[in-house]
Every structure is written in C-alpha cells, then in structure tokens.
Amino acid sequence: MSSTPRSDAPGHAEPARAPRSSFVVFGQPDIGEEEIAEVVDTLRSGWLGTGPKTKRFEAEFADYVGARHAIGVNSCTAALHLSLLALGVGPGDEVITTPMTFAATLNVILHVGARPVLVDIDPLTQNIDPENIESAITARTRAIIPVHMAGRPCDMDAIGDIAARRGLAVIEDAAHAIGASWRGRKIGSISPLTAFSFYVTKNLVTGEGGMVTTDDDALAEDLRVRSLHGLSRDAWKRYTDAGFQPYDVVMPGWKYNLTDIQSSLGIHQLHRVEQNLVRRTEIWQRYTAAFEGLSGIAVPLSVEDGVHARHLYSVLVDPLVQKRDALMQDLRQRNVGTGVHFVAAHLYSYFRSVLGYERGAFPHAEFISDRTISLPLSSKLTDGDVDDVIGAVSEAMSRKDG
Ligand SMILES: *Cc1c(COP(=O)(O)O)cnc(C)c1O
C-alpha cells in the first residue's frame, strides 16, 4: 500500500506523466472466488430460479440491516414499484421526491398512475431538504421517497417526523445506501419500506437485482405475492421435493422475483459489504486529501450523524475553471471513466413535458446537475489506480485551453 510521491502533491502539475494504458472503469464490480463458486454450485444444483439461495440471501440481508423481512426482487426499480403498489398509491395521488435522483424513482410513481411532486435539495448534502417537503404536501399527497444521495443518509428524523404528523408513508430509495446508517440505525431498518439496488455499478452487485426491507408482516406478504405473478403464499415451492402445491392467483402480480443465480452473488457480496466499505472510505479520503487544495474542484462534505455508504465520490467542477463535460472527455482520453449523478430529473424532456417544471424550478439541484462529476470508486481499485485518477484530474483541471 505504498503511494508514489507525485500523489502527495496533487496541486502541482506534473508535466511528463505517463498516461494510463488501461481504462479505469467507473463503478467496477468486485467479484470474489466465493461468488464464482456459489454460482457454479447453483448451476450444478439444477435449481436456477427463486429458491433456497434466495431465501438464504433474504434472511441474511434482513439480519444485516436489522429488518424483520427482506424480499428479493430483480431490481430496485421493481422494489420501488411494488412498494407503491403495496401501499395502494395510485391515480390521483401525489408522491414527493427529489429531482436529484435516477429516472427510475420518478418512473415508478408514474407507473402506478400517481404524480411525482419534486422539491429542491439541500445543496451541501444533495439530499431532499426536509424544509421543502412540508409546503409541497397537499390533500392528495400519499408518500415521500427520499433518496440517500451517493450513500449519504438523509435526515430520517426530520422526514419521519413530517410523515408521522401528516399521515404519509415513507419509502426510502436506498439504491446507494447499503451499509449506511442514520444516527446509529442502519438504512433498511427505519422506514416502513426501503428499496435497495444490486445493479452492476452499485456497492453490492448481483448483475441485476434488488431488495425491499420492512418490519410489517402484512406488507411483506403482499410484496412477495405481487413479485411472483400474484400467486398465493410460497408458490415458489411448487416444484420442490415437497411435491406440487396447489396455489391460487389472488391478484394480477408482476414477474419481479430474484433468482438463485443472482442470490449466489448476493450472499457473498453481502458478507464483504463492511470490508469493502473500509476500502471505499480509504479511497474517498485519498481523493479528498488530493483535491481539497485543487482550484476549481469542491470535494464532498464530511459525514455527520451517520455512516456514509461511500457509493459515489462526486466533486463539483467550477465552470469558470473547467467545463464539466469537457473535463469528462479529457479524463476519458486519459483512460479514466466518470459518471454524472445526476442530471436533475426535471430537466429531461419527458419529465419536463408531463410535470411541467422549467429550468429554474429547483436551483440547488440544477447547480449540482451542471457541475457534478463522479470519479471511479470501487473496492477493486488499487492505490496505483487511485493515484492515476488523481494525477489525471489534477492535470486536466490545470489545462489552460479547457
Ligand atoms: C440505480 C438506481 C435506481 C435503480 O436501480 P435498479 O436496480 O437499476 O433498478 C434507483 N434509484 C437510484 C437513486 C439509483 O441510483
């Protein structure tokens, strides 16, 4: 774990820096031999669909976050969609959320026929600002979907308090937040429903996959039935050695179940979440030490009141020093992959046309949207990779023709 001397002086332009020969993939998954062996075991078992490995993953996941139930599904999008359906949110209803999120958070609200009502973020945390929630509540409001942006926990006391006083449900979009906690409580154990993502770039990866956690027995049962065609209880067992079990169809459900191949990855990814968080935190601190003094770059805020899941390391680029999009191009040429999290949702053409928000509606989200860039962050990165990213960003930022 040695560092090259040049990384200790990131503010200094280093002229003759050798460019990287291989591309640093943004959000690279960290797959171990245990995952590979478990997938092979599943393939040999003959049971590829939802079965014993998914049951084990669900139980271990519930235990890890401290929830009574965890229901495996095939994406966080499915987890959010089923959560809204299970709460009975539908046409005529409004759901309050943040513009600083991925399209899926808004899409699912539209899928159930409800209207996404956006409120601006706190520009420092980039999370939904609880101060803005209350004034957006109407007689039609049914739920709030906070997003733990980049893995930074939202103020769940403030949000929970508003929800309790105004009789609203809370569904947490925890796509970034496995391993995060708020004031000593793990994300996944706080609100009635929490949705996680195991998409390829996330901290816990199953290829595609997701999980809903809840303490509510009736909601858990409803989510299970909805996630598998609306078949009655434990229908996944219908082809086991217990013999064919007759089942009923109790609602028009969805095909959202998590398979044993996916759960084979998830079981071992979960075992390493804490260990990977330690490495992600090291990389985070290395970036911050390097970029704190770099002109034109604003580093993310330190974390108070909780544990940050360190999903994304996003910095803000001062457009007077360098244009964000030009910087991304420049970094790509230097073999460094980056991302934008996020373009504020209301600026996309579809959401603009159906929701009617114009630029200017959410100034804090737009400020972030115009300036943010996410650098590679993965427990797979070596110190050398991290130094290469630091060197590339430092050089790109000091280019005078940008
Ligand atoms: C990735 C992501 C999702 C969607 O997750 P999938 O598992 O790909 O459906 C939802 N919300 C946020 C904030 C995300 O980053």
GROMACS .gro file of C-alpha atoms and ligand atoms in nm:
model
  417
    1MET     CA    1   0.000   0.000   0.000
    2SER     CA    2   0.271   0.247  -0.091
    3SER     CA    3   0.196   0.569  -0.267
    4THR     CA    4   0.400   0.729  -0.539
    5PRO     CA    5   0.547   1.065  -0.437
    6ARG     CA    6   0.357   1.254  -0.706
    7SER     CA    7   0.022   1.174  -0.547
    8ASP     CA    8   0.131   1.353  -0.234
    9ALA     CA    9   0.145   1.680  -0.422
   10PRO     CA   10  -0.170   1.675  -0.631
   11GLY     CA   11  -0.193   2.050  -0.661
   12HIS     CA   12   0.128   2.055  -0.863
   13ALA     CA   13   0.103   1.999  -1.235
   14GLU     CA   14   0.333   1.712  -1.324
   15PRO     CA   15   0.426   1.761  -1.687
   16ALA     CA   16   0.569   1.431  -1.809
   17ARG     CA   17   0.315   1.199  -1.651
   18ALA     CA   18   0.281   0.869  -1.833
   19PRO     CA   19  -0.081   0.815  -1.940
   20ARG     CA   20  -0.254   0.501  -1.817
   21SER     CA   21  -0.257   0.221  -2.068
   22SER     CA   22  -0.581   0.059  -1.942
   23PHE     CA   23  -0.919   0.218  -1.881
   24VAL     CA   24  -1.031   0.266  -1.518
   25VAL     CA   25  -1.395   0.157  -1.535
   26PHE     CA   26  -1.635   0.372  -1.338
   27GLY     CA   27  -1.809   0.166  -1.066
   28GLN     CA   28  -1.621  -0.158  -1.129
   29PRO     CA   29  -1.779  -0.461  -0.956
   30ASP     CA   30  -1.567  -0.654  -0.705
   31ILE     CA   31  -1.648  -1.023  -0.758
   32GLY     CA   32  -1.460  -1.280  -0.548
   33GLU     CA   33  -1.394  -1.652  -0.588
   34GLU     CA   34  -1.671  -1.727  -0.333
   35GLU     CA   35  -1.929  -1.570  -0.563
   36ILE     CA   36  -1.800  -1.765  -0.863
   37ALA     CA   37  -1.801  -2.096  -0.671
   38GLU     CA   38  -2.154  -2.028  -0.542
   39VAL     CA   39  -2.288  -1.953  -0.891
   40VAL     CA   40  -2.129  -2.274  -1.020
   41ASP     CA   41  -2.284  -2.465  -0.729
   42THR     CA   42  -2.623  -2.320  -0.819
   43LEU     CA   43  -2.582  -2.408  -1.187
   44ARG     CA   44  -2.494  -2.768  -1.088
   45SER     CA   45  -2.786  -2.788  -0.843
   46GLY     CA   46  -3.045  -2.773  -1.119
   47TRP     CA   47  -3.237  -2.502  -0.933
   48LEU     CA   48  -3.183  -2.174  -1.119
   49GLY     CA   49  -3.494  -1.977  -1.028
   50THR     CA   50  -3.609  -1.840  -0.693
   51GLY     CA   51  -3.527  -2.099  -0.428
   52PRO     CA   52  -3.310  -2.182  -0.129
   53LYS     CA   53  -3.024  -1.943  -0.211
   54THR     CA   54  -3.265  -1.652  -0.246
   55LYS     CA   55  -3.427  -1.746   0.087
   56ARG     CA   56  -3.081  -1.751   0.246
   57PHE     CA   57  -2.981  -1.416   0.091
   58GLU     CA   58  -3.309  -1.258   0.205
   59ALA     CA   59  -3.263  -1.385   0.562
   60GLU     CA   60  -2.903  -1.268   0.584
   61PHE     CA   61  -2.990  -0.932   0.429
   62ALA     CA   62  -3.277  -0.873   0.675
   63ASP     CA   63  -3.043  -0.965   0.958
   64TYR     CA   64  -2.770  -0.732   0.831
   65VAL     CA   65  -2.989  -0.422   0.805
   66GLY     CA   66  -3.196  -0.510   1.112
   67ALA     CA   67  -3.537  -0.553   0.948
   68ARG     CA   68  -3.793  -0.831   1.008
   69HIS     CA   69  -3.833  -0.901   0.638
   70ALA     CA   70  -3.631  -0.870   0.318
   71ILE     CA   71  -3.798  -0.953  -0.012
   72GLY     CA   72  -3.566  -1.019  -0.306
   73VAL     CA   73  -3.670  -0.868  -0.640
   74ASN     CA   74  -3.499  -0.827  -0.976
   75SER     CA   75  -3.419  -0.453  -0.942
   76CYS     CA   76  -3.452  -0.150  -0.718
   77THR     CA   77  -3.699  -0.018  -0.972
   78ALA     CA   78  -3.917  -0.325  -0.906
   79ALA     CA   79  -3.868  -0.275  -0.532
   80LEU     CA   80  -3.992   0.084  -0.552
   81HIS     CA   81  -4.278  -0.004  -0.788
   82LEU     CA   82  -4.405  -0.288  -0.567
   83SER     CA   83  -4.371  -0.070  -0.257
   84LEU     CA   84  -4.600   0.195  -0.407
   85LEU     CA   85  -4.849  -0.074  -0.517
   86ALA     CA   86  -4.842  -0.243  -0.176
   87LEU     CA   87  -4.926   0.091  -0.012
   88GLY     CA   88  -5.213   0.138  -0.256
   89VAL     CA   89  -5.070   0.455  -0.414
   90GLY     CA   90  -5.246   0.512  -0.745
   91PRO     CA   91  -5.418   0.752  -0.983
   92GLY     CA   92  -5.489   1.095  -0.832
   93ASP     CA   93  -5.222   1.055  -0.564
   94GLU     CA   94  -4.904   1.259  -0.528
   95VAL     CA   95  -4.565   1.136  -0.414
   96ILE     CA   96  -4.298   1.381  -0.301
   97THR     CA   97  -3.940   1.311  -0.407
   98THR     CA   98  -3.618   1.478  -0.516
   99PRO     CA   99  -3.502   1.592  -0.861
  100MET     CA  100  -3.152   1.471  -0.770
  101THR     CA  101  -3.212   1.105  -0.850
  102PHE     CA  102  -3.217   0.847  -1.127
  103ALA     CA  103  -3.513   0.832  -1.366
  104ALA     CA  104  -3.645   0.511  -1.204
  105THR     CA  105  -3.754   0.693  -0.888
  106LEU     CA  106  -3.992   0.910  -1.094
  107ASN     CA  107  -4.087   0.641  -1.345
  108VAL     CA  108  -4.237   0.410  -1.082
  109ILE     CA  109  -4.456   0.689  -0.946
  110LEU     CA  110  -4.588   0.742  -1.299
  111HIS     CA  111  -4.628   0.364  -1.348
  112VAL     CA  112  -4.882   0.347  -1.065
  113GLY     CA  113  -5.069   0.646  -1.212
  114ALA     CA  114  -4.960   0.891  -0.941
  115ARG     CA  115  -4.783   1.226  -0.984
  116PRO     CA  116  -4.422   1.289  -0.877
  117VAL     CA  117  -4.401   1.620  -0.688
  118LEU     CA  118  -4.041   1.736  -0.674
  119VAL     CA  119  -3.889   1.954  -0.405
  120ASP     CA  120  -3.539   2.101  -0.402
  121ILE     CA  121  -3.238   1.954  -0.227
  122ASP     CA  122  -3.001   2.085   0.036
  123PRO     CA  123  -2.704   2.193  -0.181
  124LEU     CA  124  -2.448   2.068   0.072
  125THR     CA  125  -2.582   1.717   0.134
  126GLN     CA  126  -2.751   1.692  -0.208
  127ASN     CA  127  -3.037   1.512  -0.027
  128ILE     CA  128  -3.402   1.621  -0.028
  129ASP     CA  129  -3.434   1.922   0.201
  130PRO     CA  130  -3.693   1.837   0.470
  131GLU     CA  131  -3.771   2.210   0.498
  132ASN     CA  132  -3.917   2.199   0.146
  133ILE     CA  133  -4.132   1.889   0.199
  134GLU     CA  134  -4.399   2.034   0.424
  135SER     CA  135  -4.505   2.314   0.187
  136ALA     CA  136  -4.539   2.064  -0.102
  137ILE     CA  137  -4.790   1.847   0.086
  138THR     CA  138  -5.149   1.863  -0.044
  139ALA     CA  139  -5.465   1.665   0.029
  140ARG     CA  140  -5.351   1.423  -0.244
  141THR     CA  141  -5.004   1.351  -0.104
  142ARG     CA  142  -4.963   0.987  -0.003
  143ALA     CA  143  -4.592   0.921   0.031
  144ILE     CA  144  -4.239   1.062   0.041
  145ILE     CA  145  -3.949   0.891  -0.139
  146PRO     CA  146  -3.619   1.025  -0.003
  147VAL     CA  147  -3.301   0.918  -0.187
  148HIS     CA  148  -2.977   0.871   0.010
  149MET     CA  149  -2.769   1.051  -0.249
  150ALA     CA  150  -2.428   0.892  -0.314
  151GLY     CA  151  -2.473   0.690   0.007
  152ARG     CA  152  -2.511   0.990   0.240
  153PRO     CA  153  -2.803   0.923   0.477
  154CYS     CA  154  -3.096   1.165   0.461
  155ASP     CA  155  -3.219   1.329   0.780
  156MET     CA  156  -3.459   1.048   0.862
  157ASP     CA  157  -3.569   1.208   1.189
  158ALA     CA  158  -3.696   1.519   1.012
  159ILE     CA  159  -3.854   1.320   0.727
  160GLY     CA  160  -4.007   1.061   0.961
  161ASP     CA  161  -4.147   1.338   1.178
  162ILE     CA  162  -4.318   1.514   0.885
  163ALA     CA  163  -4.455   1.181   0.759
  164ALA     CA  164  -4.595   1.089   1.102
  165ARG     CA  165  -4.755   1.430   1.158
  166ARG     CA  166  -4.911   1.443   0.811
  167GLY     CA  167  -5.007   1.075   0.783
  168LEU     CA  168  -4.774   0.994   0.490
  169ALA     CA  169  -4.583   0.679   0.407
  170VAL     CA  170  -4.206   0.682   0.358
  171ILE     CA  171  -4.035   0.460   0.100
  172GLU     CA  172  -3.659   0.506   0.108
  173ASP     CA  173  -3.472   0.481  -0.221
  174ALA     CA  174  -3.158   0.320  -0.080
  175ALA     CA  175  -3.005   0.227  -0.418
  176HIS     CA  176  -2.682   0.394  -0.300
  177ALA     CA  177  -2.710   0.316   0.068
  178ILE     CA  178  -2.630  -0.045   0.158
  179GLY     CA  179  -2.409  -0.015   0.468
  180ALA     CA  180  -2.523   0.340   0.550
  181SER     CA  181  -2.684   0.434   0.880
  182TRP     CA  182  -2.858   0.735   1.029
  183ARG     CA  183  -2.787   0.812   1.397
  184GLY     CA  184  -2.695   0.454   1.477
  185ARG     CA  185  -2.976   0.291   1.278
  186LYS     CA  186  -2.893   0.104   0.958
  187ILE     CA  187  -3.070   0.221   0.643
  188GLY     CA  188  -3.329  -0.050   0.580
  189SER     CA  189  -3.448  -0.060   0.940
  190ILE     CA  190  -3.601   0.287   0.973
  191SER     CA  191  -3.897   0.347   0.741
  192PRO     CA  192  -4.195   0.120   0.663
  193LEU     CA  193  -4.033   0.030   0.327
  194THR     CA  194  -3.677   0.059   0.194
  195ALA     CA  195  -3.563  -0.031  -0.160
  196PHE     CA  196  -3.207  -0.142  -0.244
  197SER     CA  197  -3.032  -0.192  -0.580
  198PHE     CA  198  -2.780  -0.461  -0.677
  199TYR     CA  199  -2.719  -0.319  -1.024
  200VAL     CA  200  -2.369  -0.365  -1.171
  201THR     CA  201  -2.229  -0.031  -1.054
  202LYS     CA  202  -2.370  -0.043  -0.701
  203ASN     CA  203  -2.187  -0.135  -0.379
  204LEU     CA  204  -2.347  -0.482  -0.370
  205VAL     CA  205  -2.379  -0.641  -0.713
  206THR     CA  206  -2.590  -0.934  -0.840
  207GLY     CA  207  -2.585  -0.838  -1.210
  208GLU     CA  208  -2.940  -0.711  -1.177
  209GLY     CA  209  -3.129  -0.732  -0.851
  210GLY     CA  210  -3.289  -0.552  -0.564
  211MET     CA  211  -3.444  -0.593  -0.220
  212VAL     CA  212  -3.727  -0.440  -0.020
  213THR     CA  213  -3.700  -0.440   0.359
  214THR     CA  214  -3.986  -0.392   0.602
  215ASP     CA  215  -4.088  -0.476   0.959
  216ASP     CA  216  -4.452  -0.508   0.857
  217ASP     CA  217  -4.567  -0.872   0.818
  218ALA     CA  218  -4.869  -0.785   0.601
  219LEU     CA  219  -4.668  -0.561   0.367
  220ALA     CA  220  -4.401  -0.830   0.336
  221GLU     CA  221  -4.657  -1.093   0.240
  222ASP     CA  222  -4.821  -0.857  -0.009
  223LEU     CA  223  -4.484  -0.776  -0.171
  224ARG     CA  224  -4.399  -1.146  -0.207
  225VAL     CA  225  -4.727  -1.225  -0.377
  226ARG     CA  226  -4.701  -0.919  -0.604
  227SER     CA  227  -4.345  -1.006  -0.702
  228LEU     CA  228  -4.442  -1.351  -0.835
  229HIS     CA  229  -4.746  -1.322  -1.064
  230GLY     CA  230  -4.987  -1.271  -0.774
  231LEU     CA  231  -4.961  -1.640  -0.684
  232SER     CA  232  -5.064  -1.721  -0.329
  233ARG     CA  233  -4.821  -1.785  -0.050
  234ASP     CA  234  -4.494  -1.973  -0.111
  235ALA     CA  235  -4.582  -2.061  -0.469
  236TRP     CA  236  -4.209  -2.074  -0.550
  237LYS     CA  237  -4.208  -2.411  -0.370
  238ARG     CA  238  -4.448  -2.565  -0.622
  239TYR     CA  239  -4.179  -2.770  -0.794
  240THR     CA  240  -3.969  -2.868  -0.490
  241ASP     CA  241  -3.938  -3.216  -0.342
  242ALA     CA  242  -4.231  -3.124  -0.118
  243GLY     CA  243  -4.441  -3.213  -0.419
  244PHE     CA  244  -4.670  -2.995  -0.625
  245GLN     CA  245  -4.854  -2.745  -0.406
  246PRO     CA  246  -5.179  -2.608  -0.538
  247TYR     CA  247  -5.185  -2.230  -0.542
  248ASP     CA  248  -5.434  -1.957  -0.606
  249VAL     CA  249  -5.397  -1.639  -0.810
  250VAL     CA  250  -5.501  -1.359  -0.577
  251MET     CA  251  -5.407  -1.051  -0.784
  252PRO     CA  252  -5.253  -0.966  -1.121
  253GLY     CA  253  -4.892  -0.967  -0.997
  254TRP     CA  254  -4.559  -0.899  -1.165
  255LYS     CA  255  -4.258  -1.108  -1.267
  256TYR     CA  256  -4.012  -0.936  -1.036
  257ASN     CA  257  -3.859  -1.227  -0.841
  258LEU     CA  258  -3.486  -1.259  -0.764
  259THR     CA  259  -3.325  -1.583  -0.886
  260ASP     CA  260  -3.084  -1.819  -0.711
  261ILE     CA  261  -2.812  -1.736  -0.965
  262GLN     CA  262  -2.837  -1.370  -0.864
  263SER     CA  263  -2.861  -1.454  -0.495
  264SER     CA  264  -2.546  -1.670  -0.520
  265LEU     CA  265  -2.360  -1.347  -0.595
  266GLY     CA  266  -2.557  -1.151  -0.335
  267ILE     CA  267  -2.483  -1.382  -0.041
  268HIS     CA  268  -2.106  -1.333  -0.072
  269GLN     CA  269  -2.127  -0.969  -0.179
  270LEU     CA  270  -2.322  -0.906   0.143
  271HIS     CA  271  -2.054  -1.080   0.350
  272ARG     CA  272  -1.798  -0.830   0.217
  273VAL     CA  273  -2.005  -0.510   0.235
  274GLU     CA  274  -1.838  -0.386   0.555
  275GLN     CA  275  -1.488  -0.482   0.444
  276ASN     CA  276  -1.544  -0.311   0.107
  277LEU     CA  277  -1.675  -0.002   0.286
  278VAL     CA  278  -1.343   0.026   0.469
  279ARG     CA  279  -1.158   0.024   0.136
  280ARG     CA  280  -1.407   0.265  -0.024
  281THR     CA  281  -1.355   0.501   0.269
  282GLU     CA  282  -0.975   0.485   0.227
  283ILE     CA  283  -1.006   0.575  -0.141
  284TRP     CA  284  -1.253   0.851  -0.055
  285GLN     CA  285  -1.009   1.004   0.194
  286ARG     CA  286  -0.724   0.978  -0.051
  287TYR     CA  287  -0.927   1.166  -0.313
  288THR     CA  288  -1.033   1.431  -0.065
  289ALA     CA  289  -0.676   1.486   0.060
  290ALA     CA  290  -0.566   1.531  -0.300
  291PHE     CA  291  -0.849   1.752  -0.424
  292GLU     CA  292  -0.912   1.972  -0.119
  293GLY     CA  293  -0.648   2.219  -0.231
  294LEU     CA  294  -0.715   2.191  -0.605
  295SER     CA  295  -0.855   2.507  -0.757
  296GLY     CA  296  -1.187   2.460  -0.937
  297ILE     CA  297  -1.284   2.141  -0.752
  298ALA     CA  298  -1.517   2.122  -0.450
  299VAL     CA  299  -1.492   1.796  -0.255
  300PRO     CA  300  -1.791   1.628  -0.085
  301LEU     CA  301  -1.890   1.724   0.267
  302SER     CA  302  -1.770   1.515   0.559
  303VAL     CA  303  -2.036   1.300   0.724
  304GLU     CA  304  -2.221   1.388   1.041
  305ASP     CA  305  -2.497   1.197   1.218
  306GLY     CA  306  -2.438   0.870   1.045
  307VAL     CA  307  -2.238   0.634   0.829
  308HIS     CA  308  -2.197   0.719   0.459
  309ALA     CA  309  -2.209   0.416   0.228
  310ARG     CA  310  -1.943   0.578   0.002
  311HIS     CA  311  -2.124   0.471  -0.312
  312LEU     CA  312  -2.022   0.771  -0.525
  313TYR     CA  313  -1.729   1.008  -0.495
  314SER     CA  314  -1.864   1.313  -0.674
  315VAL     CA  315  -1.692   1.650  -0.691
  316LEU     CA  316  -1.824   1.982  -0.821
  317VAL     CA  317  -1.635   2.143  -1.105
  318ASP     CA  318  -1.625   2.522  -1.115
  319PRO     CA  319  -1.728   2.614  -1.472
  320LEU     CA  320  -1.504   2.921  -1.462
  321VAL     CA  321  -1.203   2.692  -1.425
  322GLN     CA  322  -1.307   2.397  -1.645
  323LYS     CA  323  -1.631   2.285  -1.811
  324ARG     CA  324  -1.763   1.961  -1.661
  325ASP     CA  325  -1.843   1.790  -1.991
  326ALA     CA  326  -1.504   1.886  -2.138
  327LEU     CA  327  -1.337   1.751  -1.825
  328MET     CA  328  -1.519   1.419  -1.868
  329GLN     CA  329  -1.396   1.395  -2.229
  330ASP     CA  330  -1.045   1.484  -2.124
  331LEU     CA  331  -1.048   1.221  -1.848
  332ARG     CA  332  -1.176   0.959  -2.090
  333GLN     CA  333  -0.878   1.030  -2.313
  334ARG     CA  334  -0.661   0.980  -2.007
  335ASN     CA  335  -0.834   0.640  -1.959
  336VAL     CA  336  -1.038   0.746  -1.658
  337GLY     CA  337  -1.411   0.663  -1.664
  338THR     CA  338  -1.652   0.903  -1.492
  339GLY     CA  339  -2.026   0.949  -1.444
  340VAL     CA  340  -2.284   1.223  -1.382
  341HIS     CA  341  -2.507   1.170  -1.077
  342PHE     CA  342  -2.735   1.317  -1.167
  343VAL     CA  343  -2.876   1.543  -1.432
  344ALA     CA  344  -3.166   1.691  -1.232
  345ALA     CA  345  -3.468   1.481  -1.332
  346HIS     CA  346  -3.695   1.775  -1.421
  347LEU     CA  347  -3.453   1.879  -1.698
  348TYR     CA  348  -3.517   1.559  -1.900
  349SER     CA  349  -3.761   1.608  -2.186
  350TYR     CA  350  -4.021   1.354  -2.076
  351PHE     CA  351  -4.045   1.470  -1.715
  352ARG     CA  352  -4.046   1.830  -1.834
  353SER     CA  353  -4.336   1.762  -2.063
  354VAL     CA  354  -4.550   1.566  -1.816
  355LEU     CA  355  -4.459   1.750  -1.495
  356GLY     CA  356  -4.421   2.099  -1.641
  357TYR     CA  357  -4.121   2.210  -1.436
  358GLU     CA  358  -3.890   2.457  -1.611
  359ARG     CA  359  -3.523   2.526  -1.556
  360GLY     CA  360  -3.510   2.749  -1.251
  361ALA     CA  361  -3.766   2.545  -1.057
  362PHE     CA  362  -3.504   2.374  -0.837
  363PRO     CA  363  -3.192   2.594  -0.830
  364HIS     CA  364  -2.992   2.379  -0.587
  365ALA     CA  365  -3.048   2.060  -0.786
  366GLU     CA  366  -2.964   2.245  -1.109
  367PHE     CA  367  -2.644   2.383  -0.956
  368ILE     CA  368  -2.530   2.028  -0.873
  369SER     CA  369  -2.661   1.890  -1.202
  370ASP     CA  370  -2.446   2.136  -1.401
  371ARG     CA  371  -2.125   2.077  -1.206
  372THR     CA  372  -2.113   1.725  -1.064
  373ILE     CA  373  -1.877   1.453  -1.182
  374SER     CA  374  -1.834   1.111  -1.019
  375LEU     CA  375  -1.486   0.964  -1.017
  376PRO     CA  376  -1.408   0.591  -1.016
  377LEU     CA  377  -1.484   0.439  -0.674
  378SER     CA  378  -1.467   0.066  -0.619
  379SER     CA  379  -1.308  -0.164  -0.364
  380LYS     CA  380  -1.126  -0.317  -0.664
  381LEU     CA  381  -0.919  -0.003  -0.723
  382THR     CA  382  -0.552  -0.025  -0.625
  383ASP     CA  383  -0.363   0.268  -0.475
  384GLY     CA  384  -0.195   0.298  -0.814
  385ASP     CA  385  -0.532   0.331  -0.989
  386VAL     CA  386  -0.636   0.598  -0.740
  387ASP     CA  387  -0.310   0.787  -0.794
  388ASP     CA  388  -0.365   0.772  -1.170
  389VAL     CA  389  -0.714   0.921  -1.130
  390ILE     CA  390  -0.578   1.194  -0.902
  391GLY     CA  391  -0.299   1.271  -1.147
  392ALA     CA  392  -0.536   1.278  -1.445
  393VAL     CA  393  -0.785   1.509  -1.271
  394SER     CA  394  -0.510   1.741  -1.148
  395GLU     CA  395  -0.360   1.769  -1.496
  396ALA     CA  396  -0.694   1.807  -1.670
  397MET     CA  397  -0.801   2.082  -1.431
  398SER     CA  398  -0.482   2.281  -1.489
  399ARG     CA  399  -0.517   2.274  -1.870
  400LYS     CA  400  -0.544   2.630  -1.990
  401ASP     CA  401  -0.731   2.560  -2.314
  402GLY     CA  402  -1.024   2.392  -2.136
  403LIG     C1  403  -2.957   0.267  -0.964
  403LIG     C2  404  -3.069   0.347  -0.906
  403LIG     C3  405  -3.202   0.303  -0.908
  403LIG     C4  406  -3.247   0.185  -0.990
  403LIG     O1  407  -3.186   0.067  -0.953
  403LIG     P1  408  -3.208  -0.063  -1.045
  403LIG     O2  409  -3.167  -0.176  -0.955
  403LIG     O3  410  -3.117  -0.046  -1.163
  403LIG     O4  411  -3.350  -0.070  -1.082
  403LIG     C5  412  -3.298   0.376  -0.839
  403LIG     N1  413  -3.266   0.487  -0.773
  403LIG     C6  414  -3.139   0.536  -0.770
  403LIG     C7  415  -3.110   0.660  -0.692
  403LIG     C8  416  -3.038   0.469  -0.839
  403LIG     O5  417  -2.913   0.517  -0.840
   0.00000   0.00000   0.00000
